[in-house]
Backbone as JSON, one array per atom type, in Angstrom:
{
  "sequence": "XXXXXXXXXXXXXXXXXXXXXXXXXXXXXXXXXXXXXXXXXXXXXXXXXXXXXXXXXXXXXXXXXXXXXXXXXXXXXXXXXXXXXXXXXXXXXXXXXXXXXXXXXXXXXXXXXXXXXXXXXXXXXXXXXXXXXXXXXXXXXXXXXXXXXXXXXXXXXXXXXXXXXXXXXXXXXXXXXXXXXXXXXXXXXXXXXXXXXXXXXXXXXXXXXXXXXXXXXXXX",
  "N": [[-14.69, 8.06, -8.51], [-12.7, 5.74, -6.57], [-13.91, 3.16, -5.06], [-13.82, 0.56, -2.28], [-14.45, -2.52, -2.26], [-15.13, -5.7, -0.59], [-14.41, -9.21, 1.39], [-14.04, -9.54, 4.25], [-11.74, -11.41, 5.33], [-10.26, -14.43, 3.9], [-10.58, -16.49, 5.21], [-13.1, -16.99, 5.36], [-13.63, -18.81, 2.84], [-15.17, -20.87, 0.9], [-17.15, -22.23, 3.04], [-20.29, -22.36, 3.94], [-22.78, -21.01, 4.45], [-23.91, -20.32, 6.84], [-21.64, -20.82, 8.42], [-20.03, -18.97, 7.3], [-21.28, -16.68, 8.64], [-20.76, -17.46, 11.25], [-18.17, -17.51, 11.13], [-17.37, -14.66, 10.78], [-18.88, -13.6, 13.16], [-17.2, -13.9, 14.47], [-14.7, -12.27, 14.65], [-13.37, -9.28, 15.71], [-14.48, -6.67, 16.68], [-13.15, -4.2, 16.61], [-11.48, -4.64, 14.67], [-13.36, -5.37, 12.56], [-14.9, -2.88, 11.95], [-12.38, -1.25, 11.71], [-12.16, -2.26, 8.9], [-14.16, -2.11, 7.51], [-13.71, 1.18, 7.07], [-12.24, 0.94, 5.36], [-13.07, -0.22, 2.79], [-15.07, 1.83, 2.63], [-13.54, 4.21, 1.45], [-13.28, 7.07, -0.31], [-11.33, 8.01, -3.19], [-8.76, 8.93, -5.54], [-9.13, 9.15, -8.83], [-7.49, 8.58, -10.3], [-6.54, 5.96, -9.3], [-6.58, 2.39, -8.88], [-8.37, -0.27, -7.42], [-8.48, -3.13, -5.19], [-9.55, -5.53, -3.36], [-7.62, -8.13, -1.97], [-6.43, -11.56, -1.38], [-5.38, -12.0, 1.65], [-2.27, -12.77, 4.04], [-2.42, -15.04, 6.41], [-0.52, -15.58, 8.13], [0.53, -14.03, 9.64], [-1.01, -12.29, 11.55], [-3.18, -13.01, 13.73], [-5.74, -11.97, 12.56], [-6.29, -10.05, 9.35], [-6.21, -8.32, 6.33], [-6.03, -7.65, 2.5], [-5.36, -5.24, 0.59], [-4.97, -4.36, -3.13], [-3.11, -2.23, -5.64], [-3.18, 0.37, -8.17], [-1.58, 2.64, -9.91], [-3.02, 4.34, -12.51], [-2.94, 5.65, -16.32], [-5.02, 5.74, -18.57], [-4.26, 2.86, -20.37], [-2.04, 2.2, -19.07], [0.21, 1.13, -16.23], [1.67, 3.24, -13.76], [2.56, 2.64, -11.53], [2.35, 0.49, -8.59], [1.04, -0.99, -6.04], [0.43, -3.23, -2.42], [-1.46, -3.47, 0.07], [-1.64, -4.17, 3.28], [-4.1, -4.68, 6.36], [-3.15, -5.45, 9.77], [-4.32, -7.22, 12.57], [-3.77, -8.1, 16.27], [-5.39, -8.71, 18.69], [-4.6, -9.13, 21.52], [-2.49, -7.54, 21.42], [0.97, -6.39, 20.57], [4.4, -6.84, 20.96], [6.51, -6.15, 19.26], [5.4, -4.01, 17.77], [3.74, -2.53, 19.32], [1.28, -2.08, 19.71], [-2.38, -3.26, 19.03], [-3.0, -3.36, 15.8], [-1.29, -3.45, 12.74], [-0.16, -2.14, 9.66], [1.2, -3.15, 6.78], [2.87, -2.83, 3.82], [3.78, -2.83, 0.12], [5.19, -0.83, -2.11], [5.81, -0.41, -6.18], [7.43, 1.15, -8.66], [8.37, 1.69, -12.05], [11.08, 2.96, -13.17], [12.97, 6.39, -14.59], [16.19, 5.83, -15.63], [18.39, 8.12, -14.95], [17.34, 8.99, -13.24], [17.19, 6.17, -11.16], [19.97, 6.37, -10.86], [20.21, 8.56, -8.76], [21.99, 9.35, -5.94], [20.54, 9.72, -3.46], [17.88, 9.17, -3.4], [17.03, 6.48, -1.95], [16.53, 7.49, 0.52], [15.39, 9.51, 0.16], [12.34, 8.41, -1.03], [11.77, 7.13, 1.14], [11.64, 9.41, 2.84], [8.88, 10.31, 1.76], [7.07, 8.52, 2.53], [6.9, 8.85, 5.01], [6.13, 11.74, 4.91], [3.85, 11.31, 3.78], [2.18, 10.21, 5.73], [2.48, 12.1, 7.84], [1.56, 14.28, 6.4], [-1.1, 14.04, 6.36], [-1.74, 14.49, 9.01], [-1.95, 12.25, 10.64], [-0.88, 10.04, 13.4], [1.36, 7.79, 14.42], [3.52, 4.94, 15.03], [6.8, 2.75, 15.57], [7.57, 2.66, 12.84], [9.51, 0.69, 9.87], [11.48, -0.33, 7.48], [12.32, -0.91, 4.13], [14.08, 1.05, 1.45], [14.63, 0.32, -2.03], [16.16, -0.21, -5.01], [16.37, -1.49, -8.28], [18.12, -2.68, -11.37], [17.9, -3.72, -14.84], [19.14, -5.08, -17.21], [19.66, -5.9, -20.51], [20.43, -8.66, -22.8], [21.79, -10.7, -25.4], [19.13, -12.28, -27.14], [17.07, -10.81, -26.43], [18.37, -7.92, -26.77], [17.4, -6.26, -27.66], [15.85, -4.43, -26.05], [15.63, -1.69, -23.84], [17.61, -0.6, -21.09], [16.59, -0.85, -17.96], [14.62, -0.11, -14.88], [13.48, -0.02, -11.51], [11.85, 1.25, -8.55], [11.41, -0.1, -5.15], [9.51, -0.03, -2.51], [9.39, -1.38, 0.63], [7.37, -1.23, 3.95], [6.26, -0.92, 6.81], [4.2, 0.17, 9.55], [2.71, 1.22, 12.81], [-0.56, 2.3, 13.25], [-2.2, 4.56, 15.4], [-4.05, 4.19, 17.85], [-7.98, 5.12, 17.61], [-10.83, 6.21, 19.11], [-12.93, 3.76, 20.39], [-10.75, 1.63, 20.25], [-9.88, 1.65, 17.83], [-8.03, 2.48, 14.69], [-7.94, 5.12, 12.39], [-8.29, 4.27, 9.64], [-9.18, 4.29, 7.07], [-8.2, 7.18, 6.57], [-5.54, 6.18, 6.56], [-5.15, 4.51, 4.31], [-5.66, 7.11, 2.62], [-2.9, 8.52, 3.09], [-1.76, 6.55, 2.15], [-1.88, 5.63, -0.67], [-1.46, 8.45, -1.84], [1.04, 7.76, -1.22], [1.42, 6.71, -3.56], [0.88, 7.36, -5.37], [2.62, 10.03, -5.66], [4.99, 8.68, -6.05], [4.51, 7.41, -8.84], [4.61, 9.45, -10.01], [2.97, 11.3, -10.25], [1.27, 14.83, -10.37], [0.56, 16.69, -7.33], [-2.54, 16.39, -5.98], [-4.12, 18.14, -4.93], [-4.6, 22.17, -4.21], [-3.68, 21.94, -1.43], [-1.21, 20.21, -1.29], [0.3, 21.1, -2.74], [3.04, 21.4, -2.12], [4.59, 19.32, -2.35], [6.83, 17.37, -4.19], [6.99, 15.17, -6.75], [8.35, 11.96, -8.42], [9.28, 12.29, -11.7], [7.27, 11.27, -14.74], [7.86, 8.31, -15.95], [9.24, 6.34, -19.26], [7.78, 4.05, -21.1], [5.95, 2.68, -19.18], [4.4, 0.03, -17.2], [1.79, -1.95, -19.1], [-1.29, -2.09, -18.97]],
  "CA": [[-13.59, 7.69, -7.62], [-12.32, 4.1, -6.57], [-14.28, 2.5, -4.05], [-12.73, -0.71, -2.05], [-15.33, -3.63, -2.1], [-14.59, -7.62, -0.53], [-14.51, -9.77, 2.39], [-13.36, -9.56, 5.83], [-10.57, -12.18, 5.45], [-10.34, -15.32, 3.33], [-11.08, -17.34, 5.96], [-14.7, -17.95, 5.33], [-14.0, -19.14, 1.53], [-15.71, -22.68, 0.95], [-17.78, -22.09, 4.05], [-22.04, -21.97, 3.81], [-23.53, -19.47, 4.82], [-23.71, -20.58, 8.27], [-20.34, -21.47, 8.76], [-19.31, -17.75, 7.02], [-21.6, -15.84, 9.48], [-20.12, -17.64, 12.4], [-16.62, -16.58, 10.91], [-17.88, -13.29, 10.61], [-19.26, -12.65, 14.65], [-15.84, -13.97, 15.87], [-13.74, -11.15, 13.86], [-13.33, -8.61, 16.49], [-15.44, -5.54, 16.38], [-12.46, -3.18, 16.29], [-11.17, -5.26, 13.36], [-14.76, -5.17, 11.47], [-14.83, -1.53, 11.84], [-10.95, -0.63, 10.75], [-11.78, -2.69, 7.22], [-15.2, -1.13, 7.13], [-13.6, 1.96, 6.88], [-11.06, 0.49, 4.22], [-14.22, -0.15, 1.9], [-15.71, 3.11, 2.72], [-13.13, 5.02, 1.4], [-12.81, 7.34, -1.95], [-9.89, 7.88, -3.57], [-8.35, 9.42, -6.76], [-9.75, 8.44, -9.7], [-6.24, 6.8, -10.96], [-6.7, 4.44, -8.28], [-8.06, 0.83, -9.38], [-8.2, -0.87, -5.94], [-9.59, -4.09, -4.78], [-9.58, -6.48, -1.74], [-6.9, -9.48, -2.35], [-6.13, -12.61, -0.33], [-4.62, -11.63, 3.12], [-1.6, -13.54, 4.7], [-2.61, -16.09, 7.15], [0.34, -16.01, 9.52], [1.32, -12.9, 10.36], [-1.43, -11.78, 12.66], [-4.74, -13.51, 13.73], [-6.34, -11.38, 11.36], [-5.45, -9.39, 8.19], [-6.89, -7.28, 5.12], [-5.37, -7.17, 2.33], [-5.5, -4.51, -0.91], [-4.09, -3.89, -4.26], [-3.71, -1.02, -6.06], [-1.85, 0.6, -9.23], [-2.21, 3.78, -10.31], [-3.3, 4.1, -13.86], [-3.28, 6.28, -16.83], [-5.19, 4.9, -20.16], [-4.16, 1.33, -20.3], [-0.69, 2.28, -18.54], [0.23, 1.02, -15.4], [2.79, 3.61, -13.93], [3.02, 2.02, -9.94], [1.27, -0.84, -7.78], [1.02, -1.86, -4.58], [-0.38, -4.13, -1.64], [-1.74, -2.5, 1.44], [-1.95, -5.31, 4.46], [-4.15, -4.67, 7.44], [-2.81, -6.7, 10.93], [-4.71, -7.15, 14.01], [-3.76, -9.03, 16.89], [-6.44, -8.25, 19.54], [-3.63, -9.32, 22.37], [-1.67, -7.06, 20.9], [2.4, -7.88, 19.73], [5.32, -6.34, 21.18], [6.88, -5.27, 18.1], [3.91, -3.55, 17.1], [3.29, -1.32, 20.29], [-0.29, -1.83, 19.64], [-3.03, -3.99, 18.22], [-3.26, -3.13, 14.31], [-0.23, -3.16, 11.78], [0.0, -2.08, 8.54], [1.92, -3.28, 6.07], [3.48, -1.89, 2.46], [4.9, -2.83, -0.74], [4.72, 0.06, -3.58], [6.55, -0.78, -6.96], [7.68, 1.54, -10.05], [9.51, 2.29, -12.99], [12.28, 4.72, -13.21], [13.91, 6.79, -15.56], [17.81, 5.57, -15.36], [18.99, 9.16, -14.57], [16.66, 9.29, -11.55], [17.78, 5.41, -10.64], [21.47, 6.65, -10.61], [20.49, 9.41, -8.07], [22.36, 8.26, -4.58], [19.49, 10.35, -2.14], [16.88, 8.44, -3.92], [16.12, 5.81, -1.18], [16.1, 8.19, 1.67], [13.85, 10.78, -0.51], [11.3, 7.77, -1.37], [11.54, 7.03, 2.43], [10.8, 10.61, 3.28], [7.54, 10.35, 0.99], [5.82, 7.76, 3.17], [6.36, 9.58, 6.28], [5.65, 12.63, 5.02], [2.63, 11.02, 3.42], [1.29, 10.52, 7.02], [2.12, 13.4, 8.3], [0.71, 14.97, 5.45], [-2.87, 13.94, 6.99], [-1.74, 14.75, 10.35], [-1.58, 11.19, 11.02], [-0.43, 9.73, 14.76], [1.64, 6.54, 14.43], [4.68, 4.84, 15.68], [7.13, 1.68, 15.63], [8.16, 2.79, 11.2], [10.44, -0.04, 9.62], [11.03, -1.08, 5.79], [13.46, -0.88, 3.24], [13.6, 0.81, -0.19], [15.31, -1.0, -3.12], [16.31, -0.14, -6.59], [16.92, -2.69, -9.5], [18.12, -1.97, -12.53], [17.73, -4.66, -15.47], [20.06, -5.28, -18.6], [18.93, -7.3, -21.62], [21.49, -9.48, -23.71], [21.28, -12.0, -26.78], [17.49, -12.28, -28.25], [16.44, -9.36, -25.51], [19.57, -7.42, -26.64], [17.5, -4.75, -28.33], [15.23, -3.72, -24.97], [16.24, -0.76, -23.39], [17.56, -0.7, -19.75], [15.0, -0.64, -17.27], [15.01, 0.38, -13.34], [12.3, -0.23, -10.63], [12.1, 1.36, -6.94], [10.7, -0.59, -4.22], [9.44, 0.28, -0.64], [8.72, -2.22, 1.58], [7.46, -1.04, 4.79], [5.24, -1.53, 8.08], [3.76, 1.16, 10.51], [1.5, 1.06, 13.63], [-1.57, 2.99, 13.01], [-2.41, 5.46, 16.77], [-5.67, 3.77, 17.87], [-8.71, 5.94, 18.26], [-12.07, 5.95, 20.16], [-13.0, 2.29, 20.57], [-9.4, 1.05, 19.82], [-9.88, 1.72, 16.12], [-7.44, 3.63, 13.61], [-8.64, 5.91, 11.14], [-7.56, 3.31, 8.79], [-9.34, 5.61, 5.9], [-6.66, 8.04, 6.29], [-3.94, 5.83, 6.11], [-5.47, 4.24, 3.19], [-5.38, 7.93, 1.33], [-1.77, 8.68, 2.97], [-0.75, 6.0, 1.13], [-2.33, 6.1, -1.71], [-0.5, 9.95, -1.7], [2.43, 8.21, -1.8], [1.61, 5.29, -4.73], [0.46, 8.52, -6.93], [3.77, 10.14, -6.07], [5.67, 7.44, -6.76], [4.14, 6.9, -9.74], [4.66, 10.7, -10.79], [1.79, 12.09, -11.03], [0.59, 15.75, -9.56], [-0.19, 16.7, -6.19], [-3.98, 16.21, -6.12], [-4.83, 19.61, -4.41], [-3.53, 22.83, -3.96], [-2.93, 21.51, -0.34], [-0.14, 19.39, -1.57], [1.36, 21.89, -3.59], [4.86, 21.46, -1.99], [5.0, 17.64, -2.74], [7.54, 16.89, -5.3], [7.11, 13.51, -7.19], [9.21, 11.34, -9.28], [8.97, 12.6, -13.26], [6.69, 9.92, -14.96], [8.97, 7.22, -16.43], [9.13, 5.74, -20.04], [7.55, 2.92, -20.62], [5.53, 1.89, -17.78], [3.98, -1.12, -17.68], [1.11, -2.12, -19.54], [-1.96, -2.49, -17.58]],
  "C": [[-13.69, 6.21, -7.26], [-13.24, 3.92, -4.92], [-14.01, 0.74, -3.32], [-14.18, -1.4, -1.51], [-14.92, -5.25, -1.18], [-14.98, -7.7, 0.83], [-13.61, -9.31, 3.64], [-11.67, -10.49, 5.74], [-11.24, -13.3, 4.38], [-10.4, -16.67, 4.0], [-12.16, -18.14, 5.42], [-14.72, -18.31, 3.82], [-14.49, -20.55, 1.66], [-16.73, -22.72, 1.8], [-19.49, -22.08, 3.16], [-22.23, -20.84, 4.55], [-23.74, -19.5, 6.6], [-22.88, -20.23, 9.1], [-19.74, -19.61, 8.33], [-20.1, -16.66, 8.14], [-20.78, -16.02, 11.0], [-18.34, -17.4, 12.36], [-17.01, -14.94, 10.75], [-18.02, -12.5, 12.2], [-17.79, -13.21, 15.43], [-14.8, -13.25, 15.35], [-14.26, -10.26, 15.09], [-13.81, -7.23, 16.1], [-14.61, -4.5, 15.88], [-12.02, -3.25, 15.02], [-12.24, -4.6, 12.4], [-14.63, -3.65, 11.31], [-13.89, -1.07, 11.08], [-11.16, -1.28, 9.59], [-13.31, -1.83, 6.54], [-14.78, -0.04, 6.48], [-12.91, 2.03, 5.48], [-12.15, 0.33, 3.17], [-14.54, 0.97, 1.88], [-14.93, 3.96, 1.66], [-13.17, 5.32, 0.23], [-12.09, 7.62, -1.62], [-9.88, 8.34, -5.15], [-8.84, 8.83, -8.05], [-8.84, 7.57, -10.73], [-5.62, 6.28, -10.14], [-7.16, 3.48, -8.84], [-7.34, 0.27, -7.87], [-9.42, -1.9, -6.09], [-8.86, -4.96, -4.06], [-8.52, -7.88, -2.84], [-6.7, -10.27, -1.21], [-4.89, -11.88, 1.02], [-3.72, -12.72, 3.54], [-2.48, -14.03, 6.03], [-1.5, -16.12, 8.37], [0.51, -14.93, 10.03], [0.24, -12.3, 11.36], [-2.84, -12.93, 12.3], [-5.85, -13.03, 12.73], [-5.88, -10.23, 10.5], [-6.69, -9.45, 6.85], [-6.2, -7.23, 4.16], [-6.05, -6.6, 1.05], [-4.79, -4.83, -1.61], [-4.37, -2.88, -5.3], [-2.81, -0.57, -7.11], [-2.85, 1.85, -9.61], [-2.13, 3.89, -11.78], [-4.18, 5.33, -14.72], [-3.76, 5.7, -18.29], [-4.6, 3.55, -20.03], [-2.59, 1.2, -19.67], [-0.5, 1.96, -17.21], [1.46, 2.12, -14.75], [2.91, 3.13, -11.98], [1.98, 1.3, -9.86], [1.76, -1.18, -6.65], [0.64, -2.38, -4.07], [0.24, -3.2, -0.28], [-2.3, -3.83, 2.39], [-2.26, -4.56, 5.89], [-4.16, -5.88, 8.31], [-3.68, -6.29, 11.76], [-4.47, -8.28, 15.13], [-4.57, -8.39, 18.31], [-5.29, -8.3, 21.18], [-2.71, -8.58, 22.35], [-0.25, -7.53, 20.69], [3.23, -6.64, 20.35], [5.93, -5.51, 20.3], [6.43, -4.31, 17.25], [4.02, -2.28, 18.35], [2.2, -0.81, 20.2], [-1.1, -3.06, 19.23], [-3.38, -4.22, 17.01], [-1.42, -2.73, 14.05], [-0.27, -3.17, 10.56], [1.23, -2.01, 7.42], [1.98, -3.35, 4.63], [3.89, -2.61, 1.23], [4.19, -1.81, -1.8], [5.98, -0.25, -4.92], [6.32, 0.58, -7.86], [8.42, 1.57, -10.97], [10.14, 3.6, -12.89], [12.82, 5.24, -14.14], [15.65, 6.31, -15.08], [18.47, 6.71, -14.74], [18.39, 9.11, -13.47], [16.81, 8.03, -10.24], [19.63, 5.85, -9.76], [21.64, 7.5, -9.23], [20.31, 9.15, -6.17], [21.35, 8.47, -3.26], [18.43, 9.82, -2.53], [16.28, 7.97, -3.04], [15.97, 6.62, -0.13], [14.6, 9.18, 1.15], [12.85, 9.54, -0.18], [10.88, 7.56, 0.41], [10.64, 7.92, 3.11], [9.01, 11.16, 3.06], [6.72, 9.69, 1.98], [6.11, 8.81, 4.07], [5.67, 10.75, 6.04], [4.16, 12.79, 4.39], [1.32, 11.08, 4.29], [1.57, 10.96, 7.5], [1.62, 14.66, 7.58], [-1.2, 14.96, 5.64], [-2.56, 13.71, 7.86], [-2.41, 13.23, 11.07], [-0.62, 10.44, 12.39], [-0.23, 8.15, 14.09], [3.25, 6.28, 14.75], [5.64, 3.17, 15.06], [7.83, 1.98, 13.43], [9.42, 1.7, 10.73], [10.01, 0.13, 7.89], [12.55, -1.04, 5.56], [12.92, -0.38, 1.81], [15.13, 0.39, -0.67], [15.31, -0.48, -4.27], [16.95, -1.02, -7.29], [17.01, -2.38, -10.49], [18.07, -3.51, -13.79], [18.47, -4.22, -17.16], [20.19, -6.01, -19.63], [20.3, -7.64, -22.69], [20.63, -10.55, -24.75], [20.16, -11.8, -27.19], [17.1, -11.2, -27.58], [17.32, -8.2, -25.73], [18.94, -6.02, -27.29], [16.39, -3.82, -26.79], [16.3, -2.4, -24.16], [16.29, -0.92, -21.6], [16.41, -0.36, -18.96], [15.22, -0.96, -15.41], [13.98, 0.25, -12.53], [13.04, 0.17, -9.01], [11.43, 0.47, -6.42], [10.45, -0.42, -2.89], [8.57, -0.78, -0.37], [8.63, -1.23, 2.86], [6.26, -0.96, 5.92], [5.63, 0.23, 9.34], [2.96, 1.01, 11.96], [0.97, 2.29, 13.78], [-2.33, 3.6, 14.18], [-3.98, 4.86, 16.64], [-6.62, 4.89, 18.72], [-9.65, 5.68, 19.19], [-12.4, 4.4, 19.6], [-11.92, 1.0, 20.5], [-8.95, 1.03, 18.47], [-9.06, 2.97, 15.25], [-7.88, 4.09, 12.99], [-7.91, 5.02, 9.87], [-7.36, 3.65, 7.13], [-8.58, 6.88, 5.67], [-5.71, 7.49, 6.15], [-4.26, 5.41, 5.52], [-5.57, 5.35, 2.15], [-3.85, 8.38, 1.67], [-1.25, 7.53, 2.15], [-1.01, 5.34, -0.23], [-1.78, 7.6, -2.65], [0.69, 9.59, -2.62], [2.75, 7.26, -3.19], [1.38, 6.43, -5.68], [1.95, 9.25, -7.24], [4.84, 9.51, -6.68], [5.29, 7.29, -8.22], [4.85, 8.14, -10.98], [3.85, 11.98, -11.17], [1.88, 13.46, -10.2], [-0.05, 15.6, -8.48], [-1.84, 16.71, -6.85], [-4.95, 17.16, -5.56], [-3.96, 20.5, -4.26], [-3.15, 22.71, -2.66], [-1.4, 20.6, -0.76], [0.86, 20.0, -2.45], [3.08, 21.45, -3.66], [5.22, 20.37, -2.31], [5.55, 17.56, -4.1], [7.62, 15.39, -5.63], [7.9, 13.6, -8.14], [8.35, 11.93, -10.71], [8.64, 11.16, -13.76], [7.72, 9.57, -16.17], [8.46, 7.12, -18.17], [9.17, 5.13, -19.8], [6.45, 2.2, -19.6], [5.09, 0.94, -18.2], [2.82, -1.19, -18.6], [-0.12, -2.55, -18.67], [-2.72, -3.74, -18.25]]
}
């Protein structure tokens, strides 16, 4: 199974060893902990996951993943998983931690065409975390379908369709102020496998209907 390795933030790059410990004890304990857990975690074995550069503006501190689910050298989805913390917490937030989304795939054209599409894909995340009885609040995004049409020298490619969910949550803080951050790292993981197509992953998940895996996917 995939295990999530890296740094705290990209802060301390360039830094000595000095200079990276003393970026290290001023990261907030609750913080250190919620990415701890984000390392800790297994995960499906067509997961590839690993720690990427974190945005810089959007909260005092931030985590970020990437992840694609993968069969044989096929990529069939990918995403970036961003943990926020603002220790002051943020209004818009209605807490101190925010997590934020993008999952990408390919589509079959018949399943692009179909108009309940973005609400279904919608329905997936939530029901992703409430699928691990998951406490959280504040839900925004947007999904997105693109479809792509090749002309002149590209004129022999075959049409080609991609969903997209963007979207941002706040994660119910537990004992010490800390989210189970490892559960919302396999709810949504849940929903990058669905997305992708694949089979529920237990007979707990039985009832979960995913997207039929696409032609084509990418190439990994």
């Amino acid at each position: 199974m995939a295990a999530v390795q890296g740094r705290l933030s990209e802060d301390a790059d360039g830094m000595d060893s000095r200079e990276g410990n003393a970026a290290a004890d001023a990261v907030p304990l609750p913080f250190r902990t919620a990415v701890d857990a984000l390392r800790a975690a297994r995960l499906r074995p067509e997961i590839e996951i690993d720690p990427t550069r974190a945005p810089k503006r959007l909260a005092p501190h931030a985590y970020a993943l990437e992840a694609a689910v993968v069969e044989g050298d096929e990529d069939l989805a990918d995403g970036r998983l961003v943990l926020l913390h603002d220790p002051a917490g943020h209004d818009a937030w209605q807490g101190t931690f925010r997590l934020v989304t993008l999952v990408r795939a390919e589509l079959e054209p018949e399943m692009a065409a179909d108009p309940l599409l973005p609400e279904v894909c919608w329905s997936w995340l939530t029901g992703a975390l409430q699928g691990r009885g998951l406490s959280y609040g504040e839900p925004s995004g947007t999904v997105t379908r693109a479809s792509s049409h090749y002309f002149g020298g590209l004129g022999t490619r075959q049409p080609a369709s991609q969903i997209e969910i963007r979207a941002s949550w706040t994660p119910r803080e537990g004992m010490g102020g800390v989210p189970d951050t490892a559960a919302h790292l396999a709810a949504w993981c849940d929903l990058l496998c669905q997305v992708a197509g694949l089979p529920p992953a237990g007979p707990a998940d039985a009832s979960v209907v995913s997207l039929p895996q696409r032609r084509g996917p990418q190439t990994h």
